[in-house]
Coordinates of N, CA and C in Angstrom, one line a residue:
X1 N -31.4 22.6 0.6 CA -30.7 22.1 -0.5 C -30.0 20.7 -0.2
X2 N -30.3 19.7 -1.0 CA -29.7 18.4 -0.8 C -28.3 18.4 -1.5
X3 N -27.3 18.0 -0.7 CA -25.9 18.0 -1.3 C -25.6 16.6 -1.8
X4 N -24.9 16.6 -2.9 CA -24.5 15.3 -3.5 C -23.1 15.0 -3.1
X5 N -23.0 13.8 -2.4 CA -21.7 13.4 -1.8 C -21.3 12.0 -2.4
X6 N -20.1 11.8 -2.7 CA -19.6 10.5 -3.1 C -18.6 10.0 -2.1
X7 N -18.8 8.7 -1.7 CA -17.9 8.0 -0.9 C -17.0 7.1 -1.8
X8 N -15.7 7.3 -1.7 CA -14.8 6.5 -2.5 C -14.4 5.3 -1.6
X9 N -14.9 4.1 -2.0 CA -14.6 2.9 -1.3 C -14.9 1.7 -2.1
X10 N -14.5 0.5 -1.7 CA -14.7 -0.7 -2.5 C -16.0 -1.4 -2.4
X11 N -16.8 -1.1 -1.4 CA -18.1 -1.7 -1.2 C -19.0 -0.8 -0.3
X12 N -20.2 -1.3 0.0 CA -21.1 -0.5 0.8 C -20.6 -0.2 2.2
X13 N -20.9 0.9 2.7 CA -20.5 1.4 4.1 C -21.7 1.8 4.9
X14 N -21.7 1.4 6.2 CA -22.7 2.0 7.1 C -22.5 3.5 7.3
X15 N -21.3 3.9 7.1 CA -20.9 5.3 7.3 C -21.8 6.3 6.5
X16 N -22.3 5.8 5.3 CA -23.1 6.7 4.5 C -24.4 7.0 5.1
X17 N -24.9 6.1 5.9 CA -26.2 6.3 6.6 C -26.2 7.5 7.4
X18 N -25.1 7.8 8.1 CA -25.0 9.0 9.0 C -25.1 10.2 8.1
X19 N -24.5 10.3 7.0 CA -24.6 11.4 6.1 C -26.0 11.6 5.5
X20 N -26.6 10.4 5.1 CA -27.9 10.5 4.6 C -28.9 11.0 5.6
X21 N -28.7 10.6 6.9 CA -29.6 11.1 8.0 C -29.4 12.6 8.2
X22 N -28.3 13.1 7.8 CA -28.1 14.6 7.9 C -28.5 15.3 6.6
X23 N -29.2 14.7 5.7 CA -29.8 15.3 4.5 C -29.0 15.3 3.3
X24 N -27.9 14.5 3.2 CA -27.1 14.4 2.0 C -27.4 13.2 1.2
X25 N -27.3 13.4 -0.1 CA -27.5 12.2 -1.0 C -26.2 11.6 -1.3
X26 N -26.0 10.3 -0.9 CA -24.7 9.7 -1.0 C -24.7 8.6 -2.1
X27 N -23.5 8.6 -2.7 CA -23.2 7.6 -3.8 C -21.9 6.9 -3.5
X28 N -21.9 5.6 -3.6 CA -20.7 4.8 -3.5 C -20.0 4.9 -4.8
X29 N -18.7 5.2 -4.8 CA -17.9 5.2 -6.0 C -16.7 4.3 -5.8
X30 N -16.6 3.2 -6.5 CA -15.6 2.2 -6.4 C -14.3 2.6 -7.2
X31 N -13.2 2.1 -6.9 CA -12.0 2.3 -7.7 C -12.2 2.0 -9.1
X32 N -12.9 0.9 -9.4 CA -13.1 0.5 -10.8 C -14.0 1.6 -11.5
X33 N -15.0 2.1 -10.9 CA -15.8 3.2 -11.5 C -15.0 4.4 -11.7
X34 N -14.1 4.8 -10.7 CA -13.3 6.0 -10.9 C -12.4 5.9 -12.1
X35 N -12.0 4.7 -12.4 CA -11.1 4.5 -13.6 C -11.8 4.5 -14.9
X36 N -13.1 4.4 -14.9 CA -13.9 4.3 -16.1 C -13.9 5.7 -16.8
X37 N -13.6 5.7 -18.1 CA -13.5 7.0 -18.8 C -14.9 7.7 -18.9
X38 N -16.0 7.0 -18.8 CA -17.3 7.6 -18.8 C -17.8 8.2 -17.5
X39 N -17.1 7.9 -16.4 CA -17.6 8.3 -15.1 C -17.3 9.8 -14.9
X40 N -18.3 10.6 -14.7 CA -18.2 12.0 -14.4 C -19.4 12.4 -13.6
X41 N -19.2 13.1 -12.5 CA -20.3 13.5 -11.6 C -20.0 14.9 -11.1
X42 N -21.0 15.7 -11.1 CA -21.0 17.0 -10.4 C -21.4 16.8 -9.0
X43 N -20.5 17.1 -8.0 CA -20.7 16.7 -6.6 C -20.3 17.9 -5.7
X44 N -21.0 18.0 -4.6 CA -20.6 19.0 -3.5 C -19.4 18.4 -2.7
X45 N -19.4 17.1 -2.5 CA -18.4 16.6 -1.6 C -17.9 15.2 -2.0
X46 N -16.7 14.9 -1.7 CA -16.1 13.6 -1.8 C -15.5 13.2 -0.5
X47 N -15.8 12.0 -0.1 CA -15.4 11.5 1.3 C -14.5 10.2 1.1
X48 N -13.4 10.3 1.7 CA -12.5 9.1 1.8 C -12.4 8.6 3.2
X49 N -13.1 7.4 3.4 CA -13.1 6.9 4.8 C -11.8 6.5 5.4
X50 N -11.8 6.3 6.7 CA -10.5 5.9 7.4 C -10.0 4.5 6.9
X51 N -8.7 4.4 6.9 CA -8.1 3.1 6.5 C -7.8 3.0 5.0
X52 N -8.0 4.1 4.3 CA -7.9 4.0 2.8 C -6.5 3.6 2.3
X53 N -5.4 3.8 3.1 CA -4.1 3.5 2.7 C -3.6 2.1 3.1
X54 N -4.4 1.4 3.9 CA -4.0 0.1 4.3 C -4.1 -1.0 3.2
X55 N -3.0 -1.6 2.8 CA -3.1 -2.6 1.7 C -3.8 -3.8 2.1
X56 N -3.9 -4.1 3.4 CA -4.6 -5.3 3.9 C -6.1 -5.0 4.0
X57 N -6.5 -3.7 3.9 CA -7.9 -3.3 4.1 C -8.6 -3.0 2.8
X58 N -7.9 -2.3 1.9 CA -8.5 -1.9 0.6 C -7.5 -1.5 -0.4
X59 N -7.9 -1.2 -1.6 CA -7.0 -0.7 -2.7 C -7.4 0.7 -3.1
X60 N -7.8 1.5 -2.2 CA -8.2 2.8 -2.6 C -7.1 3.8 -2.9
X61 N -5.9 3.6 -2.2 CA -4.8 4.6 -2.4 C -4.3 4.6 -3.8
X62 N -4.2 3.4 -4.4 CA -3.8 3.3 -5.8 C -4.7 4.1 -6.7
X63 N -6.0 3.9 -6.5 CA -7.0 4.6 -7.3 C -7.0 6.1 -7.1
X64 N -6.8 6.6 -5.9 CA -6.7 8.0 -5.6 C -5.5 8.6 -6.3
X65 N -4.4 7.9 -6.3 CA -3.2 8.4 -7.0 C -3.4 8.5 -8.5
X66 N -4.1 7.5 -9.0 CA -4.4 7.5 -10.5 C -5.3 8.7 -10.9
X67 N -6.2 9.1 -10.1 CA -7.1 10.2 -10.4 C -6.8 11.5 -9.8
X68 N -5.6 11.7 -9.3 CA -5.2 12.9 -8.6 C -5.5 14.2 -9.4
X69 N -5.3 14.2 -10.7 CA -5.6 15.4 -11.4 C -7.1 15.7 -11.4
X70 N -8.0 14.7 -11.4 CA -9.4 14.9 -11.3 C -9.8 15.4 -9.9
X71 N -9.2 14.9 -8.9 CA -9.4 15.3 -7.5 C -9.1 16.8 -7.4
X72 N -7.9 17.2 -7.9 CA -7.5 18.6 -7.9 C -8.5 19.5 -8.6
X73 N -8.9 19.1 -9.8 CA -9.9 19.9 -10.5 C -11.2 20.0 -9.7
X74 N -11.7 18.9 -9.1 CA -12.9 18.9 -8.3 C -12.8 19.9 -7.2
X75 N -11.7 19.9 -6.5 CA -11.6 20.9 -5.3 C -11.4 22.3 -5.9
X76 N -10.6 22.5 -6.9 CA -10.4 23.8 -7.5 C -11.7 24.4 -7.9
X77 N -12.6 23.6 -8.5 CA -13.9 24.2 -9.0 C -14.9 24.5 -7.9
X78 N -14.6 24.1 -6.6 CA -15.5 24.4 -5.5 C -15.9 23.3 -4.7
X79 N -15.5 22.1 -5.0 CA -15.9 20.9 -4.2 C -15.2 20.8 -2.8
X80 N -15.8 20.1 -1.9 CA -15.1 19.9 -0.6 C -14.7 18.4 -0.5
X81 N -13.4 18.2 -0.2 CA -12.9 16.8 -0.1 C -12.7 16.6 1.4
X82 N -13.3 15.5 2.0 CA -13.1 15.1 3.4 C -12.4 13.8 3.4
X83 N -11.2 13.8 3.9 CA -10.4 12.5 4.0 C -10.1 12.2 5.5
X84 N -10.3 11.0 5.8 CA -10.1 10.5 7.2 C -8.7 9.9 7.3
X85 N -8.3 9.4 8.4 CA -7.0 8.9 8.6 C -6.6 7.7 7.7
X86 N -5.4 7.7 7.3 CA -4.9 6.7 6.3 C -4.9 5.3 6.9
X87 N -4.7 5.2 8.2 CA -4.8 3.9 8.9 C -3.7 2.9 8.6
X88 N -2.5 3.4 8.3 CA -1.4 2.6 7.9 C -0.1 3.4 8.1
X89 N 1.0 2.8 8.4 CA 2.2 3.5 8.6 C 2.8 3.9 7.3
X90 N 2.3 4.9 6.7 CA 2.8 5.4 5.4 C 2.7 6.9 5.3
X91 N 3.8 7.6 5.6 CA 3.8 9.1 5.7 C 3.3 9.8 4.5
X92 N 3.5 9.2 3.3 CA 3.1 9.8 2.0 C 1.7 9.4 1.6
X93 N 0.8 9.0 2.5 CA -0.5 8.5 2.2 C -1.4 9.5 1.5
X94 N -1.1 10.8 1.7 CA -1.9 11.8 1.2 C -1.3 12.5 0.0
X95 N -0.3 11.8 -0.7 CA 0.4 12.4 -1.8 C -0.5 12.6 -3.1
X96 N -1.7 12.1 -3.0 CA -2.6 12.3 -4.2 C -3.3 13.7 -4.1
X97 N -3.2 14.4 -3.0 CA -3.8 15.7 -2.8 C -3.0 16.8 -3.5
X98 N -3.6 17.9 -3.8 CA -2.8 19.0 -4.5 C -2.0 19.8 -3.5
X99 N -2.0 19.5 -2.2 CA -1.2 20.2 -1.2 C -0.4 19.1 -0.4
X100 N 0.8 19.5 0.1 CA 1.6 18.5 0.8 C 1.1 18.3 2.2
X101 N 0.9 17.1 2.6 CA 0.5 16.7 4.0 C 1.1 15.4 4.2
X102 N 1.8 15.2 5.4 CA 2.3 13.9 5.7 C 1.6 13.4 6.9
X103 N 1.7 12.1 7.1 CA 0.8 11.4 8.1 C 1.7 10.5 9.0
X104 N 1.6 10.7 10.3 CA 2.3 9.9 11.3 C 1.3 8.9 11.9
X105 N 1.4 7.7 11.6 CA 0.4 6.7 12.0 C 0.6 6.4 13.5
X106 N -0.5 6.1 14.2 CA -0.5 5.7 15.6 C -1.8 5.9 16.3
X107 N -2.4 4.8 16.8 CA -3.6 4.9 17.5 C -3.4 5.4 19.0
X108 N -4.4 6.3 19.4 CA -4.3 6.8 20.8 C -5.6 7.4 21.2
X109 N -5.9 7.5 22.5 CA -7.0 8.2 23.0 C -6.5 9.5 23.5
X110 N -7.0 10.6 23.0 CA -6.4 11.9 23.4 C -7.4 13.0 23.7
X111 N -7.0 13.9 24.5 CA -7.8 15.1 24.8 C -7.3 16.1 23.8
X112 N -8.2 16.7 23.0 CA -7.8 17.6 21.9 C -7.9 19.1 22.3
X113 N -7.0 19.9 21.7 CA -7.0 21.3 21.8 C -7.5 21.9 20.5
X114 N -8.3 23.0 20.6 CA -8.9 23.7 19.4 C -8.2 25.0 19.1
X115 N -8.0 25.3 17.9 CA -7.4 26.5 17.4 C -8.6 27.5 17.0
X116 N -9.1 28.2 18.0 CA -10.1 29.2 17.7 C -11.5 28.6 17.8
X117 N -12.5 29.2 17.1 CA -13.8 28.8 17.2 C -14.3 28.4 15.8
X118 N -13.5 27.7 15.1 CA -13.9 27.2 13.7 C -15.1 26.2 13.8
X119 N -16.1 26.4 13.0 CA -17.2 25.5 13.0 C -16.9 24.0 12.9
X120 N -15.8 23.7 12.2 CA -15.4 22.3 12.1 C -14.9 21.7 13.4
X121 N -14.6 22.5 14.4 CA -14.2 22.0 15.7 C -15.3 21.2 16.3
X122 N -16.5 21.3 15.8 CA -17.7 20.6 16.3 C -17.8 19.2 15.8
X123 N -16.7 18.7 15.2 CA -16.6 17.3 14.6 C -16.8 16.3 15.8
X124 N -16.4 16.8 17.0 CA -16.5 15.9 18.2 C -17.9 16.1 18.8
X125 N -18.5 15.1 19.2 CA -19.8 15.2 19.9 C -19.6 16.0 21.2
X126 N -20.6 16.9 21.5 CA -20.5 17.7 22.7 C -20.4 16.7 24.0
X127 N -19.5 17.1 24.8 CA -19.3 16.3 26.0 C -18.2 15.3 25.9
X128 N -17.7 15.0 24.7 CA -16.6 14.0 24.6 C -15.3 14.7 25.0
X129 N -14.7 14.1 26.1 CA -13.4 14.7 26.6 C -12.2 14.1 25.8
X130 N -12.2 12.8 25.6 CA -11.1 12.2 24.9 C -11.7 11.5 23.7
X131 N -10.9 11.5 22.6 CA -11.4 10.9 21.4 C -10.3 9.9 20.8
X132 N -10.6 9.0 20.0 CA -9.7 8.1 19.3 C -9.1 8.8 18.1
X133 N -7.8 8.6 17.9 CA -7.2 9.1 16.7 C -6.3 8.0 16.1
X134 N -6.1 8.0 14.8 CA -5.2 7.0 14.3 C -3.9 7.6 13.8
X135 N -3.6 8.8 14.1 CA -2.3 9.4 13.7 C -2.4 10.9 13.8
X136 N -1.4 11.6 13.2 CA -1.4 13.0 13.2 C -1.0 13.5 11.8
X137 N -1.3 14.7 11.4 CA -1.1 15.3 10.1 C 0.0 16.3 10.2
X138 N 1.0 16.2 9.4 CA 2.1 17.1 9.5 C 2.4 17.8 8.2
X139 N 3.3 18.8 8.2 CA 3.7 19.5 7.0 C 2.6 20.1 6.3
X140 N 1.5 20.5 7.0 CA 0.4 21.1 6.4 C 0.8 22.5 5.9
X141 N 0.4 22.9 4.7 CA 0.7 24.3 4.2 C 0.2 25.4 5.1
X142 N 1.0 26.3 5.4 CA 0.7 27.4 6.3 C 0.4 27.0 7.7
X143 N 0.8 25.8 8.1 CA 0.8 25.2 9.4 C -0.4 25.6 10.3
X144 N -0.1 26.4 11.3 CA -1.1 26.7 12.3 C -2.3 27.4 11.8
X145 N -2.2 28.1 10.7 CA -3.4 28.8 10.1 C -4.5 27.8 9.7
X146 N -4.1 26.6 9.3 CA -5.1 25.6 8.8 C -5.4 24.5 9.8
X147 N -4.8 24.5 11.0 CA -5.0 23.5 12.0 C -6.2 23.9 12.8
X148 N -7.2 23.0 12.9 CA -8.4 23.2 13.7 C -8.4 22.5 15.0
X149 N -8.0 21.2 15.0 CA -7.8 20.5 16.3 C -6.5 19.8 16.3
X150 N -5.9 19.7 17.5 CA -4.6 19.1 17.7 C -4.6 18.2 18.9
X151 N -3.8 17.1 18.9 CA -3.5 16.3 20.0 C -2.1 16.7 20.5
X152 N -1.7 16.2 21.6 CA -0.3 16.6 22.0 C 0.8 16.2 21.0
X153 N 0.5 15.2 20.2 CA 1.5 14.8 19.2 C 1.5 15.6 17.9
X154 N 0.4 16.3 17.7 CA 0.3 17.1 16.4 C -1.1 17.3 16.0
X155 N -1.3 17.9 14.8 CA -2.7 18.2 14.3 C -3.5 16.9 14.0
X156 N -4.8 17.0 14.2 CA -5.7 15.9 13.9 C -6.9 16.3 13.0
X157 N -7.0 17.6 12.8 CA -8.1 18.1 11.9 C -7.5 19.4 11.3
X158 N -7.5 19.4 10.0 CA -7.0 20.6 9.2 C -8.0 20.9 8.1
X159 N -8.0 22.1 7.7 CA -8.8 22.6 6.6 C -7.9 23.5 5.8
X160 N -7.7 23.1 4.5 CA -6.9 23.9 3.6 C -7.7 24.4 2.4
X161 N -7.9 25.7 2.3 CA -8.6 26.2 1.1 C -7.8 25.9 -0.1
X162 N -8.5 25.6 -1.2 CA -7.7 25.3 -2.5 C -8.6 25.7 -3.6
X163 N -8.2 26.7 -4.4 CA -9.1 27.3 -5.5 C -10.4 27.8 -4.9
X164 N -11.5 27.3 -5.4 CA -12.8 27.7 -4.9 C -13.3 26.7 -3.9
X165 N -12.6 25.6 -3.6 CA -13.0 24.6 -2.7 C -12.1 24.5 -1.5
X166 N -12.2 23.3 -0.8 CA -11.4 23.1 0.4 C -11.2 21.6 0.6
X167 N -10.1 21.4 1.3 CA -9.6 20.1 1.7 C -9.7 20.0 3.2
X168 N -10.4 19.0 3.7 CA -10.6 18.8 5.1 C -10.0 17.4 5.4
X169 N -9.0 17.3 6.3 CA -8.4 16.0 6.6 C -8.5 15.9 8.1
X170 N -8.9 14.7 8.6 CA -8.9 14.4 10.0 C -8.5 13.0 10.3
X171 N -7.7 12.8 11.3 CA -7.3 11.5 11.8 C -8.1 11.0 13.0
X172 N -9.2 11.7 13.2 CA -10.1 11.2 14.3 C -10.6 9.8 13.8
X173 N -10.6 8.9 14.7 CA -11.0 7.5 14.4 C -12.3 7.1 15.0
X174 N -13.3 8.0 14.7 CA -14.7 7.8 15.2 C -15.6 8.6 14.3
X175 N -16.9 8.3 14.4 CA -17.8 9.0 13.5 C -17.8 10.5 13.9
X176 N -17.9 11.4 12.9 CA -18.1 12.8 13.2 C -19.5 13.1 13.7
X177 N -19.6 14.2 14.4 CA -20.9 14.6 14.9 C -21.8 15.1 13.8
X178 N -23.1 15.1 14.1 CA -24.1 15.5 13.1 C -23.9 17.0 12.8
X179 N -23.5 17.8 13.8 CA -23.2 19.2 13.6 C -22.2 19.4 12.5
X180 N -21.1 18.7 12.6 CA -20.0 18.8 11.7 C -20.5 18.4 10.3
X181 N -21.2 17.3 10.2 CA -21.7 16.9 8.9 C -22.6 17.9 8.2
X182 N -23.5 18.5 9.0 CA -24.4 19.5 8.5 C -23.6 20.8 8.1
X183 N -22.6 21.2 8.9 CA -21.8 22.4 8.6 C -20.8 22.2 7.5
X184 N -20.4 21.0 7.2 CA -19.3 20.7 6.2 C -19.5 21.4 4.9
X185 N -20.8 21.4 4.4 CA -21.0 21.9 3.0 C -21.6 23.3 3.0
X186 N -21.8 23.9 4.2 CA -22.4 25.2 4.3 C -21.5 26.2 3.5
X187 N -22.0 26.9 2.6 CA -21.3 27.9 1.8 C -20.3 27.3 0.8
X188 N -20.4 26.0 0.6 CA -19.5 25.4 -0.3 C -20.1 25.3 -1.7
X189 N -19.3 25.0 -2.7 CA -19.8 24.9 -4.0 C -19.8 23.4 -4.5
X190 N -19.5 23.2 -5.8 CA -19.5 21.9 -6.3 C -18.4 21.8 -7.4
X191 N -18.0 20.6 -7.7 CA -17.0 20.4 -8.7 C -17.3 19.2 -9.5
X192 N -16.6 19.0 -10.6 CA -16.8 17.8 -11.4 C -15.7 16.8 -11.1
X193 N -16.1 15.6 -10.7 CA -15.1 14.6 -10.4 C -15.1 13.7 -11.6

């Protein structure tokens, strides 16, 4: 099954090539397109790349806040949202999500700990001992239950079920493994964005 995935960003990304190589059909969705009343897509996944909250980098955060009800509906209907690190010192960078999560900005190279054998823990390439992070995720609903990977400073990969879908947030500042990309939509549904 080919999964339909949308990347919300202002222009083309090389990042989409990795997802396409793993069998996903990718579409770039710009903030202007998101704001258009005619834009509606049935998707398996929505991906928000790293640095989305940096005002020097892009204008994605404003668009995400404007369409937060659509994002909530998409996840609730069965879609999977994958958001990377905000990349800016803004604790409320994820306030457009239907669940509370705060963000503590800070680049570091860390050895991560895993909470159990969750398949998403395979986001890191086999053999990688330390990874780059751009911050930690705090105030996650039901805390430890949803934390998959942690640095000494706090969580860096969480998965929160929401309705029929799920929210996956990571502050890892490097490409995810192919294992993770393939597993991300296993057993998932789709939603209307």
